[in-house]
XYZ file of C-alpha atoms in Angstrom:
358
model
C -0.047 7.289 -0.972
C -3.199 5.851 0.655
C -1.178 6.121 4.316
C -0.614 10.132 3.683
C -4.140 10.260 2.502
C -5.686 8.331 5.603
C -3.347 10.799 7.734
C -4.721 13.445 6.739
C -8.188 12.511 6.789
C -8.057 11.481 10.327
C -6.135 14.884 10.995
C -8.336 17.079 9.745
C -11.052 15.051 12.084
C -8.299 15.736 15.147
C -8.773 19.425 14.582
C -12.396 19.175 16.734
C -10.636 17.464 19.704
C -9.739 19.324 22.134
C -6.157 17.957 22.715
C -5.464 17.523 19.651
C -6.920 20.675 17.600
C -3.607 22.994 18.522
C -1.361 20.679 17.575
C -2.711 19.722 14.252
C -3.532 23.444 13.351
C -0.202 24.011 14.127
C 1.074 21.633 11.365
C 1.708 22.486 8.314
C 1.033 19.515 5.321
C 3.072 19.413 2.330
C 1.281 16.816 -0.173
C 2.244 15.555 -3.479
C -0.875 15.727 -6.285
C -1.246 12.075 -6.076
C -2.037 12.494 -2.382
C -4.084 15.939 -3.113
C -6.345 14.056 -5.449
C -7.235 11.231 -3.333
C -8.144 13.280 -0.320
C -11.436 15.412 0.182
C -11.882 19.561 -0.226
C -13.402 19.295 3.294
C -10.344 17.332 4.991
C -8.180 19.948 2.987
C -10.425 22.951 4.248
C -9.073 21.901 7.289
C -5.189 21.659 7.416
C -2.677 23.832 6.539
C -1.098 22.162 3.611
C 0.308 23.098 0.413
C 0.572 20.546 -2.951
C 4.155 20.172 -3.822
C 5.642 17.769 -6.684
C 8.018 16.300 -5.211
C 10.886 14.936 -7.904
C 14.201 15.118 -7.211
C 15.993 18.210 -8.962
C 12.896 20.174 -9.585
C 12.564 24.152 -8.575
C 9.437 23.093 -5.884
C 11.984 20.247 -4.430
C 14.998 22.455 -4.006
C 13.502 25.587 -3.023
C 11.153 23.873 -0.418
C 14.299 21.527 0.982
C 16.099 24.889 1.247
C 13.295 26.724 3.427
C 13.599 25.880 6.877
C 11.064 23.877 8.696
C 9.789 25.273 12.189
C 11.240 21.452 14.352
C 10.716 18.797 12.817
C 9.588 17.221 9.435
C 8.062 14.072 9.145
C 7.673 12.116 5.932
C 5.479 9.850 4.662
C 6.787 7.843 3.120
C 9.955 8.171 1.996
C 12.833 8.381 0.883
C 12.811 12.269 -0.693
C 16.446 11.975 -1.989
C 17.213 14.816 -0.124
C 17.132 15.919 3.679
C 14.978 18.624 4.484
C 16.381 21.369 6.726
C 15.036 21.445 10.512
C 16.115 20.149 13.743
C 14.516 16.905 14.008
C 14.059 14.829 10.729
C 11.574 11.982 11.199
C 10.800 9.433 7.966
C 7.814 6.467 7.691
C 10.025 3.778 5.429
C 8.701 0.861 3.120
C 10.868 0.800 0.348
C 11.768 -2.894 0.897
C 13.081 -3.131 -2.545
C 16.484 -0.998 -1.342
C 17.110 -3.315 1.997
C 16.235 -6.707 0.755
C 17.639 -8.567 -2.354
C 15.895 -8.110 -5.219
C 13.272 -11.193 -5.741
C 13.442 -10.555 -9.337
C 17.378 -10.921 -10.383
C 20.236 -8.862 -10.139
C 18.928 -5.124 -10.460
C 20.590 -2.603 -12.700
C 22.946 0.081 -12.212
C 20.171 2.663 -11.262
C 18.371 0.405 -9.100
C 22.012 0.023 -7.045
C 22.078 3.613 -7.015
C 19.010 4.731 -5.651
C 18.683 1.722 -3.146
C 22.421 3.838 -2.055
C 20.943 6.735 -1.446
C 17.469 5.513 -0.004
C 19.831 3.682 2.785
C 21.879 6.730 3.335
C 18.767 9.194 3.991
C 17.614 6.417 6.224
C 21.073 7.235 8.400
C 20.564 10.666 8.396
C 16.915 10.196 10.309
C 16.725 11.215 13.648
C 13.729 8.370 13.353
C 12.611 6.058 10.969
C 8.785 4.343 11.481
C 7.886 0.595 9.777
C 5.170 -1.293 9.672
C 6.173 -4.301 11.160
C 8.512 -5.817 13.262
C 10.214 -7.490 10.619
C 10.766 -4.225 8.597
C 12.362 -2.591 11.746
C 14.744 -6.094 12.199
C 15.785 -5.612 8.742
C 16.380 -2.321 8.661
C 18.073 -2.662 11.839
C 20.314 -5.347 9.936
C 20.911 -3.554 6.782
C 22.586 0.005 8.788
C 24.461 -2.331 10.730
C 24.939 -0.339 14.347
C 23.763 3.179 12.256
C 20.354 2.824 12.396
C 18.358 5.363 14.002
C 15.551 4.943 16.839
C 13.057 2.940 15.353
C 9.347 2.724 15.555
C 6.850 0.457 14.855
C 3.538 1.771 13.491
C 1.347 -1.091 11.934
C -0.753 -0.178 8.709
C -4.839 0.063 8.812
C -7.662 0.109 6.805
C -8.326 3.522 5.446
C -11.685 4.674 7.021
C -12.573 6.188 3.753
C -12.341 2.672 2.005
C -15.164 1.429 4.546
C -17.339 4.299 4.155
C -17.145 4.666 0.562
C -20.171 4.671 -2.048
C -20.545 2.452 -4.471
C -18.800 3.638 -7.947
C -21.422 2.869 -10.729
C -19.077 3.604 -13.177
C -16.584 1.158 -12.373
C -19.216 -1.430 -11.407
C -20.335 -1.365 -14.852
C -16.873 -1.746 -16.608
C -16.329 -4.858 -14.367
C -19.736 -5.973 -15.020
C -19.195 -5.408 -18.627
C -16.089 -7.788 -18.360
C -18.064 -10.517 -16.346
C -19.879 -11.687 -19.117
C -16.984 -12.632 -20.716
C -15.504 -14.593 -17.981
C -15.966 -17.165 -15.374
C -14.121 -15.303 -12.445
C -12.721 -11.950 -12.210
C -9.691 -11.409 -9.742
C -8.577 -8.280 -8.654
C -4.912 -6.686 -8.191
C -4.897 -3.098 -7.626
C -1.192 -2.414 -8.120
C 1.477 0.107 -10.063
C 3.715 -2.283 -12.285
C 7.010 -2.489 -9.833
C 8.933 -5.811 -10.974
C 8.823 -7.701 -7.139
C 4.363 -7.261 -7.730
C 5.273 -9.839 -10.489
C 2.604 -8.951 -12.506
C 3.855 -11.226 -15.211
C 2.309 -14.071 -13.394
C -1.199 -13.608 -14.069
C -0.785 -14.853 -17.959
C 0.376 -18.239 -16.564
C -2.611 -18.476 -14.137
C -5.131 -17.362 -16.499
C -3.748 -20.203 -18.681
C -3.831 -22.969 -16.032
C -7.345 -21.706 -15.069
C -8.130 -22.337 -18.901
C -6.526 -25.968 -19.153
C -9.182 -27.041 -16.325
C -12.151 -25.116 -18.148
C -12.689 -21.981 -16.303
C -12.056 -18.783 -18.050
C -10.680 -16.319 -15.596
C -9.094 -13.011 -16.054
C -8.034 -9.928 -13.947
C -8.611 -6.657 -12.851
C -5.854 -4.516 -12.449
C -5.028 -0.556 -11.974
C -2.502 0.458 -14.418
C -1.055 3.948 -16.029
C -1.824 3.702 -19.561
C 1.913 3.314 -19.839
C 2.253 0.737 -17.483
C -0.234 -0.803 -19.825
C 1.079 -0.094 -22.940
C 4.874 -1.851 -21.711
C 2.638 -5.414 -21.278
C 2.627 -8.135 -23.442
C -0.631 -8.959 -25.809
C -0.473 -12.352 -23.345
C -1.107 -10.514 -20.352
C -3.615 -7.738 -22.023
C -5.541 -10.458 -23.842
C -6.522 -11.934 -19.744
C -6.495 -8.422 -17.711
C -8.917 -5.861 -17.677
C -7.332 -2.377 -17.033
C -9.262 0.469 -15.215
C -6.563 2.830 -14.984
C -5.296 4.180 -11.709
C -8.030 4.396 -9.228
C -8.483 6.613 -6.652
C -8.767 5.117 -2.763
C -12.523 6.013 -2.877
C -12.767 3.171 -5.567
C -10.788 0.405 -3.924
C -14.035 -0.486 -2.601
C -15.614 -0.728 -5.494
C -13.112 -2.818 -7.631
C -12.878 -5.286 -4.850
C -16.351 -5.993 -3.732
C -17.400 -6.600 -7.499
C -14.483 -9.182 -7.797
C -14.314 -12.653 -7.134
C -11.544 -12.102 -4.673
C -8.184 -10.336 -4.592
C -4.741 -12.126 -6.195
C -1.823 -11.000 -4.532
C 0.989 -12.950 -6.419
C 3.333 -9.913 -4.792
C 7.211 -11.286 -4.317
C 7.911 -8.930 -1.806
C 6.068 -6.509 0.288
C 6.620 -4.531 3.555
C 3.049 -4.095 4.798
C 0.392 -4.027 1.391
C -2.367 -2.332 2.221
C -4.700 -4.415 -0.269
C -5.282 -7.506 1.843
C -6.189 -6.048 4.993
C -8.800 -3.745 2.396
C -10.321 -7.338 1.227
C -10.391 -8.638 4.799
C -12.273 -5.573 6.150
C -14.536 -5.567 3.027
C -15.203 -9.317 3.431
C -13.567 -9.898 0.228
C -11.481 -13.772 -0.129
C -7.711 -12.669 -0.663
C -5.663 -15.709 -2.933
C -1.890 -14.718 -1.730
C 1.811 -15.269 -2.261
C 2.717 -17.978 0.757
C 5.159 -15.342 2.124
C 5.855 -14.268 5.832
C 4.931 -10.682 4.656
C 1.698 -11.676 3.417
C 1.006 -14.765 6.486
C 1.859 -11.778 9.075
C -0.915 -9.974 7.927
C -3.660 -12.242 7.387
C -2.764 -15.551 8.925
C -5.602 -18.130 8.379
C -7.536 -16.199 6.706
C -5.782 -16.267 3.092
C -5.181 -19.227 0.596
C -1.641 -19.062 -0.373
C 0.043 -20.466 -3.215
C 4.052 -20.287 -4.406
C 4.182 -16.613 -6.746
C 6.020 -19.107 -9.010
C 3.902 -21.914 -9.715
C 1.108 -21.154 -11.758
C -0.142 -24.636 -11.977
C -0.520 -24.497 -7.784
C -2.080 -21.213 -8.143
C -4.813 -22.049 -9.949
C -5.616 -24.967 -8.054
C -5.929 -23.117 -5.039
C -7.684 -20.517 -6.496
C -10.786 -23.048 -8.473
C -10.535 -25.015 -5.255
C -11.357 -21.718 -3.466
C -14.610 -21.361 -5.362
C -15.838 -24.848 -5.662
C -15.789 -24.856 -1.569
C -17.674 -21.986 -0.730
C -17.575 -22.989 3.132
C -14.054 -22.941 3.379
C -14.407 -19.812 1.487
C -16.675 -18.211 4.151
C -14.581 -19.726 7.060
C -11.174 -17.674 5.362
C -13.118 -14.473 5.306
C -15.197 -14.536 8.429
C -11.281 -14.995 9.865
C -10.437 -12.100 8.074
C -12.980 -9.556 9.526
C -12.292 -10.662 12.916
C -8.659 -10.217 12.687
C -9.081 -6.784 10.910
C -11.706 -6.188 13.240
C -8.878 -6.695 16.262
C -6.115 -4.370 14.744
C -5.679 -0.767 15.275
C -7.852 1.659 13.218
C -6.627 4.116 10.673
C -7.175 6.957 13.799
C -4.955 4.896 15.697
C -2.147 4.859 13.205
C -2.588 8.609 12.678
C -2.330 9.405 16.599
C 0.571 7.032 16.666
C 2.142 8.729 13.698
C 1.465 12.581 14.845
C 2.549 11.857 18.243
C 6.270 10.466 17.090
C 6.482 14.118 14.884
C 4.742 15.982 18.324
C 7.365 14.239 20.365
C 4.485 13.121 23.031
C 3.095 9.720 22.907
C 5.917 7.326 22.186
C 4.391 4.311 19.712
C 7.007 2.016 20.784
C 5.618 -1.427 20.630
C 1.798 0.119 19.248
């Protein structure tokens, strides 16, 4: 959600440059309400764009799958679980939970069936763009001589994360919490099994045993919420989905973002914390090292005994600390910007501008 968002933003900004402007007036924007809501009236004064909901089988999914595009579609991301009709069908992928084994068990019947048809839209792409190198390996891997031309388009801080305003209101719920605790963490996430969100409980409780009293800030649906135990309730605080506006917010008034994710193709949530200045705590995994190298402590998703540890020894060395985030803003500081991604990204849909390698 936050790439289509950030892609849009830096569109509608597009539409004053010169080379630019016909192209992106000439595209048309089909956004989900998730999207809708967590872009501005002025970016959507600009494009041409209509708000679609998007589920499979609905009258709005059929009927706009059915109506054919002008040349080519692009979609971020997907899969749609279904193939829109034009001459040139384009797709951003990260559903790594459909091309790598799953990191939590054997998956159900379901799961098997959409990670199917999620790897047969994938074969019906003209072009598929990833993240990462890694991503485009795998994917590579998993189609097995069927893949189609691949780009690589890394991820980047929304600009509207940077810029945004403080939110008083959710300053004051996390303030609020504060008092009752020793350290707030927070993990802005949906409740996916591989963001093994059942991990916090056991880290909370390690934190406990060595006599701080930590607890967690995290984004949930209210039935996302309701499915957790009274364990992992009883050491969270839940502000509800937030919108990307508020990322800023709910980091910068946290002691640091936990990111006990199993499996990831490019989170967006570190590199936020990096550019905010914010100390991430991470899963020791290559998809989380690629992105922030030095500049995170790591810890196994598995052991909360280690976790802890590296979190308390986190905050009782507060130049350490500083060195990890200082790293942090450089290297997000070095990366491509969210215009960048959006040039790269418009330019493999205008057919101009190959991002090969960006």
């Amino acid at each position: 959600m936050q790439v289509a968002a950030s892609l849009l933003d830096e569109a509608a900004r597009l539409t004053a440059h010169p080379d630019w402007s016909p192209w992106v007036c000439a595209t048309h924007f089909e956004l989900s309400p998730s999207v809708a809501r967590n872009v501005s009236p002025t970016t959507l004064n600009k494009v041409r764009h209509a708000v679609r909901h998007r589920r499979p089988g609905s009258p709005s999914h059929i009927l706009s799958d059915l109506r054919r595009s002008s040349e080519s579609a692009l979609t971020v991301f997907g899969p749609l679980y279904s193939l829109p009709r034009c001459d040139r069908r384009l797709m951003g992928y990260a559903d790594v939970t459909s091309i790598y084994a799953s990191p939590t068990g054997t998956p159900g019947v379901k799961d098997r069936i959409r990670a199917h048809l999620s790897r047969l839209e994938l074969r019906a792409q003209h072009a598929v763009i990833v993240e990462t190198s890694a991503m485009r390996a795998r994917v590579e891997h998993v189609l097995a001589g069927h893949a189609p031309v691949m780009h690589v388009v890394p991820n980047a801080v929304n600009s509207r994360v940077l810029s945004a305003q403080r939110d008083e209101s959710i300053a004051l719920r996390i303030g609020k919490a504060r008092q009752d605790h020793d350290l707030l963490l927070a993990y802005p996430t949906r409740d996916y099994p591989h963001k093994n969100l059942e991990f916090l409980p056991a880290v909370a409780g390690e934190l406990a045993r060595i006599g701080v009293k930590a607890g967690f800030i995290v984004t949930l649906r209210p039935e996302e919420w309701d499915r957790r135990t009274p364990a992992f309730r009883a050491v969270c605080v839940n502000l509800g989905e937030v919108t990307i506006d508020q990322v800023a917010t709910v980091l910068k008034t946290s002691d640091g973002l936990f990111f006990p994710s199993l499996l990831e193709a490019y989170s967006a949530s570190p590199v936020e914390a990096m550019a905010l200045g914010v100390p991430v705590f991470a899963s020791d995994r290559d998809f989380v090292r690629t992105v922030c190298g030095d500049a995170a402590a790591y810890f196994d998703p598995h052991d909360g005994e280690r976790a802890a540890t590296v979190v308390f020894n986190g905050h009782n060395r507060p130049g350490d600390l500083r060195t990890r985030v200082e790293a942090g803003m450089r290297r997000v500081g070095k990366a491509p910007t969210a215009r960048d991604r959006a040039m790269a990204l418009l330019s493999t849909l205008y057919g101009s501008l190959p991002v090969e390698g960006t």
